[in-house]
Each structure stands twice: as C-alpha cells, then as structure tokens.
mmCIF file of C-alpha atoms in Angstrom:
data_model
loop_
_atom_site.group_PDB
_atom_site.id
_atom_site.type_symbol
_atom_site.label_atom_id
_atom_site.label_comp_id
_atom_site.label_asym_id
_atom_site.label_seq_id
_atom_site.Cartn_x
_atom_site.Cartn_y
_atom_site.Cartn_z
ATOM 1 C CA MET G 1 62.883 -53.256 -218.253
ATOM 2 C CA ALA G 2 67.208 -54.167 -217.396
ATOM 3 C CA LEU G 3 67.057 -58.112 -218.253
ATOM 4 C CA THR G 4 70.029 -60.438 -217.463
ATOM 5 C CA LEU G 5 71.051 -63.675 -219.014
ATOM 6 C CA LYS G 6 72.314 -66.031 -217.038
ATOM 7 C CA TYR G 7 73.969 -69.750 -219.223
ATOM 8 C CA VAL G 8 73.573 -72.164 -216.896
ATOM 9 C CA GLY G 9 73.865 -75.164 -219.187
ATOM 10 C CA ALA G 10 76.077 -78.459 -220.166
ATOM 11 C CA ARG G 11 78.317 -76.292 -222.365
ATOM 12 C CA ALA G 12 81.007 -74.815 -220.675
ATOM 13 C CA TYR G 13 81.237 -71.859 -224.021
ATOM 14 C CA THR G 14 78.480 -71.018 -225.890
ATOM 15 C CA GLU G 15 77.877 -67.983 -228.281
ATOM 16 C CA PHE G 16 75.295 -66.327 -229.954
ATOM 17 C CA ALA G 17 74.237 -62.455 -232.484
ATOM 18 C CA VAL G 18 71.594 -60.555 -231.947
ATOM 19 C CA LYS G 19 71.784 -58.511 -235.400
ATOM 20 C CA GLY G 20 76.053 -58.588 -235.877
ATOM 21 C CA VAL G 21 76.727 -58.980 -232.303
ATOM 22 C CA ARG G 22 78.556 -62.431 -230.720
ATOM 23 C CA TYR G 23 77.929 -62.938 -226.787
ATOM 24 C CA GLY G 24 79.939 -64.631 -225.332
ATOM 25 C CA PHE G 25 79.297 -67.458 -221.706
ATOM 26 C CA GLY G 26 80.784 -69.528 -219.830
ATOM 27 C CA ARG G 27 78.646 -72.153 -217.897
ATOM 28 C CA GLY G 28 77.609 -69.463 -214.952
ATOM 29 C CA ARG G 29 78.619 -65.972 -216.874
ATOM 30 C CA GLU G 30 75.607 -63.467 -216.395
ATOM 31 C CA ARG G 31 75.260 -60.771 -218.805
ATOM 32 C CA ASP G 32 73.541 -57.529 -219.086
ATOM 33 C CA ASP G 33 74.203 -55.963 -222.159
ATOM 34 C CA VAL G 34 72.416 -58.368 -224.383
ATOM 35 C CA PRO G 35 69.319 -57.145 -225.667
ATOM 36 C CA ASP G 36 65.775 -57.200 -223.530
ATOM 37 C CA TRP G 37 64.202 -57.218 -226.423
ATOM 38 C CA TRP G 38 65.747 -60.852 -227.595
ATOM 39 C CA ILE G 39 65.701 -62.606 -224.347
ATOM 40 C CA GLU G 40 62.330 -62.126 -224.333
ATOM 41 C CA GLU G 41 61.117 -63.165 -228.003
ATOM 42 C CA MET G 42 63.644 -66.813 -228.031
ATOM 43 C CA ILE G 43 65.174 -67.039 -224.836
ATOM 44 C CA LEU G 44 61.869 -66.951 -221.856
ATOM 45 C CA PRO G 45 59.718 -68.709 -224.611
ATOM 46 C CA ASN G 46 62.136 -71.897 -224.613
ATOM 47 C CA ILE G 47 62.499 -70.995 -220.415
ATOM 48 C CA ALA G 48 58.375 -71.662 -220.574
ATOM 49 C CA ASN G 49 58.712 -75.130 -223.521
ATOM 50 C CA GLY G 50 60.943 -76.986 -220.474
ATOM 51 C CA GLY G 51 64.525 -75.681 -221.516
ATOM 52 C CA THR G 52 67.106 -75.280 -218.544
ATOM 53 C CA MET G 53 69.534 -73.615 -220.095
ATOM 54 C CA TRP G 54 69.289 -70.519 -219.679
ATOM 55 C CA GLU G 55 68.474 -68.548 -216.436
ATOM 56 C CA VAL G 56 66.529 -64.861 -217.138
ATOM 57 C CA ILE G 57 67.164 -63.635 -214.487
ATOM 58 C CA ASP G 58 65.729 -59.043 -213.972
ATOM 59 C CA THR G 59 67.781 -56.551 -212.107
ATOM 60 C CA LYS G 60 65.541 -56.564 -209.237
ATOM 61 C CA GLY G 61 65.921 -59.514 -207.454
ATOM 62 C CA LYS G 62 62.167 -60.876 -209.802
ATOM 63 C CA ASP G 63 63.134 -63.873 -211.661
ATOM 64 C CA ILE G 64 61.442 -64.028 -214.738
ATOM 65 C CA GLY G 65 62.694 -67.816 -215.740
ATOM 66 C CA LYS G 66 60.556 -68.982 -212.745
ATOM 67 C CA ALA G 67 57.458 -67.194 -213.742
ATOM 68 C CA ALA G 68 57.039 -68.342 -217.331
ATOM 69 C CA ILE G 69 56.878 -71.554 -215.647
ATOM 70 C CA LYS G 70 54.468 -70.982 -213.436
ATOM 71 C CA ALA G 71 52.459 -69.458 -216.099
ATOM 72 C CA LEU G 72 52.760 -73.411 -218.315
ATOM 73 C CA GLU G 73 52.308 -74.635 -214.587
ATOM 74 C CA ALA G 74 49.551 -72.600 -214.107
ATOM 75 C CA LYS G 75 46.939 -73.804 -217.650
ATOM 76 C CA PRO G 76 44.828 -76.672 -217.171
ATOM 77 C CA LYS G 77 46.550 -79.820 -218.205
ATOM 78 C CA PRO G 78 43.884 -82.474 -220.134
ATOM 79 C CA GLU G 79 42.854 -85.099 -217.864
ATOM 80 C CA PRO G 80 44.342 -88.871 -219.008
ATOM 81 C CA VAL G 81 42.393 -90.929 -220.345
ATOM 82 C CA VAL G 82 42.248 -94.400 -218.105
ATOM 83 C CA VAL G 83 42.414 -97.687 -220.161
ATOM 84 C CA GLU G 84 41.001 -100.316 -217.609
ATOM 85 C CA PRO G 85 42.707 -103.212 -218.958
ATOM 86 C CA GLU G 86 40.500 -106.148 -219.737
ATOM 87 C CA PRO G 87 39.685 -109.343 -217.155
ATOM 88 C CA GLU G 88 42.194 -113.004 -217.970
ATOM 89 C CA PRO G 89 40.459 -115.694 -219.077
ATOM 90 C CA GLU G 90 40.273 -118.290 -215.511
ATOM 91 C CA PRO G 91 42.656 -121.021 -217.140
ATOM 92 C CA GLU G 92 41.432 -123.936 -217.437
ATOM 93 C CA PRO G 93 42.585 -127.083 -215.161
ATOM 94 C CA GLU G 94 44.673 -129.480 -216.162
ATOM 95 C CA PRO G 95 43.425 -133.162 -215.754
ATOM 96 C CA GLU G 96 44.588 -135.791 -212.763
ATOM 97 C CA PRO G 97 47.534 -137.406 -214.708
ATOM 98 C CA GLU G 98 47.480 -141.009 -215.052
ATOM 99 C CA PRO G 99 48.458 -143.601 -211.982
ATOM 100 C CA GLU G 100 51.351 -145.382 -212.935
ATOM 101 C CA PRO G 101 50.858 -148.970 -212.207
ATOM 102 C CA GLU G 102 53.016 -150.159 -209.004
ATOM 103 C CA PRO G 103 56.887 -152.551 -210.382
ATOM 104 C CA GLU G 104 56.463 -156.141 -209.933
ATOM 105 C CA PRO G 105 58.528 -156.992 -207.180
ATOM 106 C CA ALA G 106 61.537 -159.193 -208.168
ATOM 107 C CA ILE G 107 62.678 -162.228 -206.978
ATOM 108 C CA VAL G 108 65.917 -162.685 -205.009
ATOM 109 C CA THR G 109 67.329 -165.981 -204.842
ATOM 110 C CA SER G 110 71.079 -167.078 -203.124
ATOM 111 C CA ASP G 111 72.496 -166.852 -205.859
ATOM 112 C CA ASP G 112 72.815 -162.830 -205.929
ATOM 113 C CA LEU G 113 73.408 -162.827 -202.014
ATOM 114 C CA GLN G 114 76.808 -164.007 -202.435
ATOM 115 C CA PRO G 115 80.041 -162.025 -202.085
ATOM 116 C CA GLU G 116 81.882 -161.386 -205.518
ATOM 117 C CA VAL G 117 85.305 -162.882 -204.835
ATOM 118 C CA PRO G 118 88.048 -161.084 -207.911
ATOM 119 C CA GLU G 119 90.282 -163.487 -209.566
ATOM 120 C CA VAL G 120 94.183 -163.822 -208.791
ATOM 121 C CA THR G 121 96.435 -164.496 -211.577
ATOM 122 C CA ALA G 122 99.532 -164.283 -211.390
ATOM 123 C CA GLU G 123 100.696 -160.957 -213.154
ATOM 124 C CA SER G 124 99.134 -159.055 -210.749
ATOM 125 C CA GLU G 125 101.385 -160.499 -207.931
ATOM 126 C CA GLU G 126 103.747 -158.082 -210.022
ATOM 127 C CA PRO G 127 103.750 -154.325 -208.246
ATOM 128 C CA ALA G 128 102.612 -152.219 -211.681
ATOM 129 C CA MET G 129 105.275 -148.984 -212.262
ATOM 130 C CA SER G 130 103.523 -145.632 -211.976
ATOM 131 C CA ALA G 131 105.265 -142.344 -214.389
ATOM 132 C CA SER G 132 106.613 -141.221 -210.843
ATOM 133 C CA ASP G 133 108.946 -145.131 -210.504
ATOM 134 C CA VAL G 134 110.452 -144.580 -213.056
ATOM 135 C CA THR G 135 113.730 -141.560 -213.147
ATOM 136 C CA ASP G 136 116.131 -140.059 -214.642
ATOM 137 C CA ASP G 137 118.137 -143.277 -214.787
ATOM 138 C CA ILE G 138 115.771 -146.117 -216.528
ATOM 139 C CA LEU G 139 115.141 -142.747 -219.267
ATOM 140 C CA MET G 140 118.603 -143.143 -219.688
ATOM 141 C CA ASP G 141 118.479 -146.159 -220.389
ATOM 142 C CA ALA G 142 116.282 -146.405 -222.689
ATOM 143 C CA GLY G 143 117.942 -143.287 -224.835
ATOM 144 C CA PHE G 144 116.790 -140.713 -223.272
ATOM 145 C CA SER G 145 117.504 -138.023 -221.775
ATOM 146 C CA ALA G 146 116.795 -134.224 -220.396
ATOM 147 C CA GLY G 147 119.555 -132.918 -221.995
ATOM 148 C CA MET G 148 117.290 -133.388 -225.244
ATOM 149 C CA THR G 149 116.694 -131.216 -227.657
ATOM 150 C CA ARG G 150 113.177 -130.951 -227.883
ATOM 151 C CA ALA G 151 112.992 -131.746 -231.255
ATOM 152 C CA GLN G 152 114.532 -135.670 -230.086
ATOM 153 C CA MET G 153 112.371 -135.293 -227.531
ATOM 154 C CA GLN G 154 109.207 -135.837 -230.521
ATOM 155 C CA ASN G 155 111.810 -137.750 -232.897
ATOM 156 C CA TRP G 156 112.892 -140.385 -229.428
ATOM 157 C CA CYS G 157 109.171 -139.883 -228.559
ATOM 158 C CA GLY G 158 107.933 -140.433 -232.558
ATOM 159 C CA SER G 159 110.324 -143.332 -233.145
ATOM 160 C CA ARG G 160 107.989 -145.410 -230.085
ATOM 161 C CA GLY G 161 104.272 -144.512 -231.313
ATOM 162 C CA ILE G 162 104.489 -142.418 -229.134
ATOM 163 C CA ALA G 163 101.725 -139.186 -229.927
ATOM 164 C CA THR G 164 102.747 -135.678 -229.874
ATOM 165 C CA ILE G 165 101.718 -132.268 -230.580
ATOM 166 C CA ASN G 166 104.096 -128.546 -232.335
ATOM 167 C CA THR G 167 102.770 -127.694 -229.054
ATOM 168 C CA ASP G 168 104.667 -130.132 -225.990
ATOM 169 C CA THR G 169 106.936 -128.650 -223.418
ATOM 170 C CA LYS G 170 110.314 -130.668 -223.225
ATOM 171 C CA ALA G 171 108.655 -131.189 -219.525
ATOM 172 C CA SER G 172 105.389 -132.614 -221.144
ATOM 173 C CA LEU G 173 107.691 -135.082 -222.990
ATOM 174 C CA THR G 174 109.725 -135.596 -220.319
ATOM 175 C CA GLY G 175 106.361 -137.001 -219.089
ATOM 176 C CA LYS G 176 104.787 -138.813 -221.572
ATOM 177 C CA ALA G 177 107.504 -140.846 -222.350
ATOM 178 C CA ARG G 178 108.074 -141.412 -218.043
ATOM 179 C CA GLN G 179 104.204 -142.387 -218.148
ATOM 180 C CA TYR G 180 106.128 -144.520 -221.951
ATOM 181 C CA LEU G 181 108.030 -146.563 -220.558
ATOM 182 C CA ALA G 182 105.469 -146.964 -217.043
ATOM 183 C CA GLU G 183 102.859 -149.084 -219.663
ATOM 184 C CA GLY G 184 106.223 -151.571 -220.648
ATOM 185 C CA GLY G 185 107.445 -149.551 -222.694
ATOM 186 C CA GLU G 186 111.110 -151.109 -223.983
#
C-alpha cells in the first residue's frame, strides 16, 4: 500500500526525521517518500484522535485519514448523564407597605399673595461694567499693556491681589486684568 502524506497545518513549514532522514513540508505539500510504516504508526493515530495537521492519501485515491475518523465515529459513545435541576423555591410575598398619612393642607394668608417687589437703591442706577467693556485704553491707564511679558503681567496681577498660576497664558492674564478692572479695581 503506497501512502502519500500531505501537510495542512497552521505553520508555513514543518519537518521531522525518520531514522535520521529529514522530511520537510511546506503548507499544502504532498510527499510520497515517507515510509508507510511510519505514517501508519505515527500519523494515522494522530488523525484518529482529531489531529488536523496531516492528511494521508492512498495512491489509489482513497483517503485513509477520513476513513480513520469514520472508524472512530463508529464507536458507540457513552450516553450522557442528564442531571435535572432542582426546582427553585417560590419567593415569599413581601408585606404591603403601610400607607403614609396625608399632609394637612397649608393655610394661605393675604401676605402670601402679595408679589415681592425688589428694593431699588441709588447705587443700582449706574450700569455695572463687564469684563468685555474694559478696553485696551482702560487697561493702559491702569498700567497693564498687551506688550508686557508674561512675567510682568503676573507681577502686575500679583501686586493687586489677583491670583495667578504657573500655567496662565498672556491671554488668560489679560482676561483676569479686565475682570479685575470691571469689578471696580483701581
């Protein structure tokens, strides 16, 4: 019986030695010079156990690898043991919550119905300035200029009690100065 061995494994190349003779296989390569006794002794049991790395082809066209798998499948399989699940106990019903007492209705007086009138003071007649109203001229009058270095801007803000941090940019320091002057500083 002449057998042909074909490698169909995952690696691109594999090789083995039989009595000192090396046989190399690239994926999909067939070789018929591998001894039949070695194929029957080593490869066919591997295929019978579910190995998918090799295919054995009989030169007459009969596929021995598939025949070995069919022979294994023909063995009677043991019947599986069926374990029935235990029924779950029914949960106990939760007691109904006691109804909450209804709140007593509130008494409304005529003082409650009068609308609130905001008190007007003399100071509120002046419109307050926002930071966007502070122009570059106002900043220059206060001694702050966009031409200053960042360190000079931080010094100017620090001398007036404006909190600054190391990550402040010139733009953020200018914004803080505008906000300070809009709130009435200087």
